[in-house]
């Protein structure tokens, strides 16, 4: 302890997080927001199951911590939420996503949809919709090109307010996806009420397909339900050829997972898209 703030660099990576106090993490997040280059968006492709074409991509945040290496959002998003730092961080994410989308348009000459994860804390921010619209306008990015991913539990908080926010977002043309579908406290009434247009089936039901009967039952009936409701269905966590083949057989239209690509930095992502096209 006496050695001061940098002590944690001596611990092995499995122990990271345990020894980094919340306060230290908060301080580090604050300084990261003031420094260029510590945050980066990685991209993971979303593939159409028929033609195996890249239709969309999801932006996943990485933090190059000066002492701890690359951190997954799982290690710092909840602190960012509790401290309110998710608001400036979230704005950085949206701006970076717009910049990257313009780059994709230029290099790929194709109109991918770009999915961004949004924290419920951001949604509750005063005038979230107005600020988001202002940013995409600044970059001349049309809202139809951006999909906002929000977890079911995020939908639940403050139902009437969030319902209002979602309606405004849809009216402006933003896509809305329910993330981790099947793991939260959702109910069918939410699907009925909320102007959602995409469901992302949680990877816990997908990654071991087709081995377990329960996973098969859950996934195949959810896809049928989603399709009947006119929703775009995405299975995430596709890790194996067997899972992919099963999902294709039952008619899951969109797939995402390590089987195709891990989340990768922008240059690798564009390379992936271009190489797939010439195959
Ligand atoms: P998520 O939105 O459900 O993102 C999918 C997570 O699963 C990512 O973890 C991704 O790397 C991982 N993944 C992708 N394919 C596979 C697969 O085939 N198998 C398995 N087992 N995992 C796979 P990651 O990047 O560590 O992100 C974790 C979570 O952090 C995300 O879960 C999301 O909730 C949150 N997050 C990520 N980026 C952002 C962001 O920009 N803003 C906010 N608010 N949250 C973010
Ligand atoms: Ca997501
Ligand atoms: Ca998810
Ligand atoms: Ca998640």
Tab-separated table of C-alpha atoms and ligand atoms in Angstrom:
chain	number	residue	atom	x	y	z
A	1	UNK	CA	0.000	0.000	0.000
A	2	UNK	CA	2.789	2.397	0.895
A	3	UNK	CA	4.195	2.090	-2.571
A	4	UNK	CA	1.308	4.202	-3.841
A	5	UNK	CA	-0.950	4.048	-6.854
A	6	UNK	CA	1.186	1.944	-9.148
A	7	UNK	CA	1.524	-1.075	-6.894
A	8	UNK	CA	-0.971	-3.174	-8.834
A	9	UNK	CA	1.348	-3.637	-11.762
A	10	UNK	CA	3.177	-6.280	-9.731
A	11	UNK	CA	0.160	-8.526	-9.542
A	12	UNK	CA	-0.496	-11.174	-12.126
A	13	UNK	CA	-3.251	-10.620	-14.643
A	14	UNK	CA	-5.701	-13.067	-13.021
A	15	UNK	CA	-5.581	-10.908	-9.944
A	16	UNK	CA	-6.243	-7.660	-11.732
A	17	UNK	CA	-9.482	-6.057	-10.718
A	18	UNK	CA	-9.212	-7.573	-7.275
A	19	UNK	CA	-6.452	-5.258	-6.177
A	20	UNK	CA	-7.439	-2.246	-8.192
A	21	UNK	CA	-9.729	-0.261	-5.973
A	22	UNK	CA	-12.871	1.384	-7.282
A	23	UNK	CA	-11.371	4.763	-6.520
A	24	UNK	CA	-8.209	4.015	-8.460
A	25	UNK	CA	-10.300	2.741	-11.354
A	26	UNK	CA	-12.386	5.907	-11.287
A	27	UNK	CA	-9.263	8.084	-11.284
A	28	UNK	CA	-7.782	6.098	-14.142
A	29	UNK	CA	-11.022	6.392	-16.126
A	30	UNK	CA	-11.020	10.155	-15.619
A	31	UNK	CA	-7.496	10.527	-16.869
A	32	UNK	CA	-8.120	8.121	-19.754
A	33	UNK	CA	-10.968	10.351	-20.901
A	34	UNK	CA	-8.568	13.302	-21.006
A	35	UNK	CA	-5.852	11.413	-22.869
A	36	UNK	CA	-5.909	10.451	-26.530
A	37	UNK	CA	-5.612	6.840	-27.503
A	38	UNK	CA	-6.509	4.853	-24.390
A	39	UNK	CA	-9.963	3.890	-25.614
A	40	UNK	CA	-10.486	2.045	-28.851
A	41	UNK	CA	-13.437	0.461	-30.603
A	42	UNK	CA	-13.057	-3.077	-31.857
A	43	UNK	CA	-15.482	-4.476	-34.418
A	44	UNK	CA	-17.134	-7.834	-34.746
A	45	UNK	CA	-18.990	-8.745	-37.956
A	46	UNK	CA	-22.631	-9.789	-38.128
A	47	UNK	CA	-23.034	-12.305	-40.945
A	48	UNK	CA	-26.130	-13.169	-42.974
A	49	UNK	CA	-26.574	-16.902	-42.779
A	50	UNK	CA	-27.566	-17.460	-46.409
A	51	UNK	CA	-24.855	-15.718	-48.408
A	52	UNK	CA	-22.386	-15.419	-45.547
A	53	UNK	CA	-22.059	-11.724	-46.227
A	54	UNK	CA	-21.090	-9.147	-43.608
A	55	UNK	CA	-24.252	-7.092	-43.088
A	56	UNK	CA	-23.421	-5.191	-39.950
A	57	UNK	CA	-20.889	-4.879	-37.212
A	58	UNK	CA	-20.912	-4.332	-33.480
A	59	UNK	CA	-18.587	-1.822	-31.861
A	60	UNK	CA	-17.020	-3.218	-28.675
A	61	UNK	CA	-15.031	-0.953	-26.431
A	62	UNK	CA	-11.457	-1.677	-25.318
A	63	UNK	CA	-9.350	0.263	-22.861
A	64	UNK	CA	-5.593	0.264	-23.256
A	65	UNK	CA	-4.786	0.830	-19.633
A	66	UNK	CA	-1.271	2.268	-19.253
A	67	UNK	CA	-0.336	-0.335	-16.635
A	68	UNK	CA	-2.804	-3.169	-16.939
A	69	UNK	CA	-2.932	-3.739	-20.676
A	70	UNK	CA	-6.158	-4.204	-22.632
A	71	UNK	CA	-9.274	-4.260	-20.480
A	72	UNK	CA	-12.701	-5.570	-21.456
A	73	UNK	CA	-15.690	-3.342	-20.681
A	74	UNK	CA	-16.810	-5.979	-18.175
A	75	UNK	CA	-13.980	-4.724	-15.959
A	76	UNK	CA	-14.877	-1.027	-15.987
A	77	UNK	CA	-18.327	-0.242	-17.428
A	78	UNK	CA	-20.135	-0.663	-14.118
A	79	UNK	CA	-17.722	1.773	-12.448
A	80	UNK	CA	-18.201	4.159	-15.354
A	81	UNK	CA	-21.958	3.869	-14.816
A	82	UNK	CA	-21.840	4.385	-11.071
A	83	UNK	CA	-19.657	7.474	-11.396
A	84	UNK	CA	-21.542	8.974	-14.335
A	85	UNK	CA	-18.378	8.796	-16.447
A	86	UNK	CA	-20.333	6.613	-18.876
A	87	UNK	CA	-21.911	9.813	-20.214
A	88	UNK	CA	-18.708	11.417	-21.603
A	89	UNK	CA	-17.361	7.953	-22.442
A	90	UNK	CA	-20.590	7.105	-24.258
A	91	UNK	CA	-20.315	10.307	-26.292
A	92	UNK	CA	-16.772	9.438	-27.230
A	93	UNK	CA	-17.989	5.989	-28.335
A	94	UNK	CA	-20.715	7.454	-30.547
A	95	UNK	CA	-18.345	9.967	-32.137
A	96	UNK	CA	-15.731	7.312	-32.774
A	97	UNK	CA	-18.379	4.976	-34.200
A	98	UNK	CA	-19.484	7.728	-36.627
A	99	UNK	CA	-15.884	8.375	-37.685
A	100	UNK	CA	-15.327	4.653	-38.242
A	101	UNK	CA	-18.591	4.242	-40.139
A	102	UNK	CA	-17.528	6.959	-42.592
A	103	UNK	CA	-14.232	5.133	-42.983
A	104	UNK	CA	-16.059	1.846	-43.707
A	105	UNK	CA	-18.217	3.590	-46.307
A	106	UNK	CA	-15.106	4.900	-47.997
A	107	UNK	CA	-13.063	1.693	-47.933
A	108	UNK	CA	-15.813	-0.887	-48.330
A	109	UNK	CA	-18.166	1.073	-50.601
A	110	UNK	CA	-20.982	-0.716	-48.895
A	111	UNK	CA	-23.530	0.450	-46.367
A	112	UNK	CA	-22.993	-1.561	-43.219
A	113	UNK	CA	-25.140	-0.999	-40.178
A	114	UNK	CA	-23.095	-0.176	-37.114
A	115	UNK	CA	-24.330	-1.370	-33.746
A	116	UNK	CA	-23.377	0.492	-30.576
A	117	UNK	CA	-23.979	-0.664	-26.993
A	118	UNK	CA	-25.839	1.888	-24.917
A	119	UNK	CA	-25.938	1.845	-21.135
A	120	UNK	CA	-29.267	2.486	-19.381
A	121	UNK	CA	-27.505	5.343	-17.567
A	122	UNK	CA	-26.931	7.069	-20.903
A	123	UNK	CA	-30.599	6.654	-21.829
A	124	UNK	CA	-31.658	8.347	-18.616
A	125	UNK	CA	-29.474	11.331	-19.357
A	126	UNK	CA	-31.303	14.601	-19.968
A	127	UNK	CA	-31.927	14.979	-23.671
A	128	UNK	CA	-30.057	11.835	-24.718
A	129	UNK	CA	-32.000	11.746	-27.978
A	130	UNK	CA	-31.216	15.360	-28.847
A	131	UNK	CA	-27.514	14.947	-28.154
A	132	UNK	CA	-27.299	11.742	-30.145
A	133	UNK	CA	-29.062	13.328	-33.103
A	134	UNK	CA	-26.767	16.338	-32.900
A	135	UNK	CA	-23.686	14.126	-33.027
A	136	UNK	CA	-24.779	12.000	-35.990
A	137	UNK	CA	-25.785	15.170	-37.856
A	138	UNK	CA	-22.337	16.640	-37.258
A	139	UNK	CA	-20.820	13.605	-38.956
A	140	UNK	CA	-23.466	13.458	-41.682
A	141	UNK	CA	-24.341	9.929	-40.620
A	142	UNK	CA	-27.941	8.963	-41.176
A	143	UNK	CA	-29.626	7.468	-38.069
A	144	UNK	CA	-30.736	4.433	-40.103
A	145	UNK	CA	-27.093	3.364	-40.193
A	146	UNK	CA	-26.807	3.212	-36.398
A	147	UNK	CA	-28.343	0.522	-34.237
A	148	UNK	CA	-28.496	0.978	-30.478
A	149	UNK	CA	-28.125	-2.169	-28.383
A	150	UNK	CA	-29.690	-2.159	-24.976
A	151	UNK	CA	-30.170	-5.015	-22.544
A	152	UNK	CA	-33.592	-6.090	-21.375
A	153	UNK	CA	-32.861	-4.858	-17.891
A	154	UNK	CA	-32.041	-1.487	-19.375
A	155	UNK	CA	-35.485	-1.386	-20.926
A	156	UNK	CA	-37.178	-2.011	-17.632
A	157	UNK	CA	-35.830	0.933	-15.731
A	158	UNK	CA	-38.290	3.762	-15.806
A	159	UNK	CA	-40.650	2.220	-18.269
A	160	UNK	CA	-42.681	5.226	-19.312
A	161	UNK	CA	-39.622	7.470	-19.729
A	162	UNK	CA	-37.671	4.880	-21.626
A	163	UNK	CA	-40.674	4.064	-23.783
A	164	UNK	CA	-40.797	7.717	-24.729
A	165	UNK	CA	-37.077	7.830	-25.471
A	166	UNK	CA	-37.313	4.725	-27.635
A	167	UNK	CA	-40.216	6.109	-29.622
A	168	UNK	CA	-38.277	9.283	-30.344
A	169	UNK	CA	-35.220	7.283	-31.387
A	170	UNK	CA	-37.260	5.108	-33.735
A	171	UNK	CA	-38.966	8.140	-35.199
A	172	UNK	CA	-35.579	9.603	-36.046
A	173	UNK	CA	-34.689	6.318	-37.733
A	174	UNK	CA	-32.244	4.720	-35.284
A	175	UNK	CA	-32.365	0.946	-35.050
A	176	UNK	CA	-33.025	-0.564	-31.645
A	177	UNK	CA	-31.907	-4.042	-30.632
A	178	UNK	CA	-32.567	-5.875	-27.406
A	179	UNK	CA	-29.234	-7.325	-26.317
A	180	UNK	CA	-28.706	-10.547	-24.352
A	181	UNK	CA	-32.291	-11.494	-25.121
A	182	UNK	CA	-33.596	-14.211	-22.858
A	183	UNK	CA	-31.416	-13.471	-19.842
A	184	UNK	CA	-33.128	-10.434	-18.345
A	185	UNK	CA	-36.477	-9.745	-16.803
A	186	UNK	CA	-38.243	-9.242	-20.070
A	187	UNK	CA	-41.778	-10.189	-20.700
A	188	UNK	CA	-43.825	-10.383	-23.826
A	189	UNK	CA	-45.512	-7.111	-22.971
A	190	UNK	CA	-42.207	-5.314	-23.555
A	191	UNK	CA	-41.897	-6.819	-26.987
A	192	UNK	CA	-45.377	-5.603	-27.691
A	193	UNK	CA	-44.897	-2.095	-26.340
A	194	UNK	CA	-41.367	-1.152	-27.272
A	195	UNK	CA	-40.571	-0.089	-30.813
A	196	UNK	CA	-37.760	-2.617	-31.036
A	197	UNK	CA	-36.759	-3.986	-34.409
A	198	UNK	CA	-34.030	-6.512	-33.588
A	199	UNK	CA	-33.428	-9.211	-30.977
A	200	UNK	CA	-29.975	-10.515	-30.196
A	201	UNK	CA	-30.224	-13.930	-28.654
A	202	UNK	CA	-27.877	-14.293	-25.745
A	203	UNK	CA	-24.746	-16.334	-26.310
A	204	UNK	CA	-25.451	-18.583	-23.323
A	205	UNK	CA	-28.161	-20.323	-25.394
A	206	UNK	CA	-26.105	-20.371	-28.573
A	207	UNK	CA	-22.518	-21.279	-27.843
A	208	UNK	CA	-23.079	-24.976	-27.079
A	209	UNK	CA	-25.569	-25.611	-29.865
A	210	UNK	CA	-26.734	-28.082	-30.971
A	211	UNK	CA	-25.756	-30.313	-28.053
A	212	UNK	CA	-28.442	-29.576	-25.498
A	213	UNK	CA	-32.113	-30.121	-26.113
A	214	UNK	CA	-33.009	-27.119	-23.923
A	215	UNK	CA	-30.821	-24.767	-25.979
A	216	UNK	CA	-32.290	-26.090	-29.206
A	217	UNK	CA	-35.840	-25.631	-27.949
A	218	UNK	CA	-35.191	-22.107	-26.650
A	219	UNK	CA	-33.329	-20.906	-29.711
A	220	UNK	CA	-35.598	-22.396	-32.341
A	221	UNK	CA	-38.791	-21.156	-30.723
A	222	UNK	CA	-37.326	-17.704	-30.070
A	223	UNK	CA	-36.351	-17.388	-33.709
A	224	UNK	CA	-39.827	-18.380	-34.777
A	225	UNK	CA	-41.382	-15.937	-32.322
A	226	UNK	CA	-39.107	-13.108	-33.444
A	227	UNK	CA	-39.788	-13.746	-37.096
A	228	UNK	CA	-43.546	-13.875	-36.509
A	229	UNK	CA	-43.249	-10.524	-34.754
A	230	UNK	CA	-41.393	-9.162	-37.780
A	231	UNK	CA	-38.118	-8.692	-35.905
A	232	UNK	CA	-34.578	-9.077	-37.175
A	233	UNK	CA	-33.064	-12.044	-35.333
A	234	UNK	CA	-29.373	-12.307	-34.512
A	235	UNK	CA	-27.707	-15.221	-32.716
A	236	UNK	CA	-24.578	-14.155	-30.857
A	237	UNK	CA	-21.878	-16.421	-29.488
A	238	UNK	CA	-21.642	-18.659	-32.562
A	239	UNK	CA	-18.410	-20.446	-31.728
A	240	UNK	CA	-18.460	-23.607	-33.832
A	241	UNK	CA	-19.287	-24.908	-37.272
A	242	UNK	CA	-21.884	-27.196	-35.665
A	243	UNK	CA	-23.667	-24.257	-34.034
A	244	UNK	CA	-23.553	-22.321	-37.306
A	245	UNK	CA	-24.979	-25.225	-39.294
A	246	UNK	CA	-27.739	-25.819	-36.802
A	247	UNK	CA	-28.700	-22.129	-36.825
A	248	UNK	CA	-28.714	-22.066	-40.616
A	249	UNK	CA	-30.975	-25.134	-40.669
A	250	UNK	CA	-33.552	-23.573	-38.385
A	251	UNK	CA	-33.501	-20.359	-40.401
A	252	UNK	CA	-31.689	-17.930	-38.121
A	253	UNK	CA	-30.997	-15.033	-40.489
A	254	UNK	CA	-28.030	-13.322	-38.775
A	255	UNK	CA	-25.055	-14.690	-36.889
A	256	UNK	CA	-22.231	-13.297	-34.831
A	257	UNK	CA	-19.423	-15.020	-32.961
A	258	UNK	CA	-15.864	-16.252	-32.698
A	259	UNK	CA	-16.536	-18.853	-35.402
A	260	UNK	CA	-16.527	-15.986	-37.918
A	261	UNK	CA	-14.346	-13.438	-36.164
A	262	UNK	CA	-13.489	-12.128	-32.732
A	263	UNK	CA	-13.886	-8.406	-32.227
A	264	UNK	CA	-10.852	-6.879	-33.961
A	265	UNK	CA	-9.373	-3.416	-34.537
A	266	UNK	CA	-10.676	-1.424	-37.496
A	267	UNK	CA	-7.977	-2.312	-40.080
A	268	UNK	CA	-8.424	-6.034	-39.444
A	269	UNK	CA	-12.173	-5.681	-39.662
A	270	UNK	CA	-12.069	-4.005	-43.085
A	271	UNK	CA	-9.583	-6.654	-44.237
A	272	UNK	CA	-11.984	-9.369	-43.062
A	273	UNK	CA	-14.880	-7.845	-44.998
A	274	UNK	CA	-12.850	-7.380	-48.177
A	275	UNK	CA	-11.359	-10.872	-48.087
A	276	UNK	CA	-14.749	-12.491	-47.615
A	277	UNK	CA	-16.044	-10.706	-50.655
A	278	UNK	CA	-13.458	-12.049	-53.058
A	279	UNK	CA	-13.726	-15.642	-51.844
B	1	LIG	P1	-22.300	-7.762	-25.366
B	1	LIG	O1	-22.881	-6.505	-25.884
B	1	LIG	O2	-23.227	-8.900	-25.155
B	1	LIG	O3	-21.139	-8.121	-26.372
B	1	LIG	C1	-20.776	-9.427	-26.735
B	1	LIG	C2	-19.601	-9.918	-25.933
B	1	LIG	O4	-19.374	-11.292	-26.249
B	1	LIG	C3	-18.299	-9.208	-26.258
B	1	LIG	O5	-17.509	-9.172	-25.068
B	1	LIG	C4	-17.689	-10.127	-27.307
B	1	LIG	O6	-16.290	-10.039	-27.389
B	1	LIG	C5	-18.093	-11.463	-26.788
B	1	LIG	N1	-18.214	-12.466	-27.859
B	1	LIG	C6	-18.340	-12.277	-29.171
B	1	LIG	N2	-18.442	-13.440	-29.844
B	1	LIG	C7	-18.390	-14.411	-28.908
B	1	LIG	C8	-18.435	-15.854	-28.970
B	1	LIG	O7	-18.555	-16.462	-30.024
B	1	LIG	N3	-18.361	-16.514	-27.792
B	1	LIG	C9	-18.243	-15.872	-26.597
B	1	LIG	N4	-18.173	-16.604	-25.491
B	1	LIG	N5	-18.182	-14.518	-26.491
B	1	LIG	C10	-18.261	-13.800	-27.648
B	1	LIG	P2	-16.769	-7.831	-24.632
B	1	LIG	O8	-16.270	-7.122	-25.847
B	1	LIG	O9	-15.811	-8.199	-23.555
B	1	LIG	O10	-17.932	-6.941	-24.045
B	1	LIG	C11	-18.614	-7.329	-22.898
B	1	LIG	C12	-19.841	-6.472	-22.664
B	1	LIG	O11	-19.456	-5.137	-22.340
B	1	LIG	C13	-20.738	-6.342	-23.873
B	1	LIG	O12	-21.548	-7.486	-23.963
B	1	LIG	C14	-21.500	-5.077	-23.539
B	1	LIG	O13	-22.555	-5.349	-22.642
B	1	LIG	C15	-20.448	-4.260	-22.823
B	1	LIG	N6	-19.864	-3.304	-23.779
B	1	LIG	C16	-18.961	-3.513	-24.767
B	1	LIG	N7	-18.691	-2.383	-25.440
B	1	LIG	C17	-19.481	-1.432	-24.890
B	1	LIG	C18	-19.682	-0.037	-25.169
B	1	LIG	O14	-19.126	0.556	-26.112
B	1	LIG	N8	-20.582	0.628	-24.365
B	1	LIG	C19	-21.258	-0.004	-23.347
B	1	LIG	N9	-22.119	0.719	-22.623
B	1	LIG	N10	-21.084	-1.308	-23.083
B	1	LIG	C20	-20.205	-2.017	-23.838
B	2	LIG	CA1	-24.101	-5.941	-27.519
B	3	LIG	CA1	-25.072	-9.603	-26.023
B	4	LIG	CA1	-24.175	-7.748	-22.664
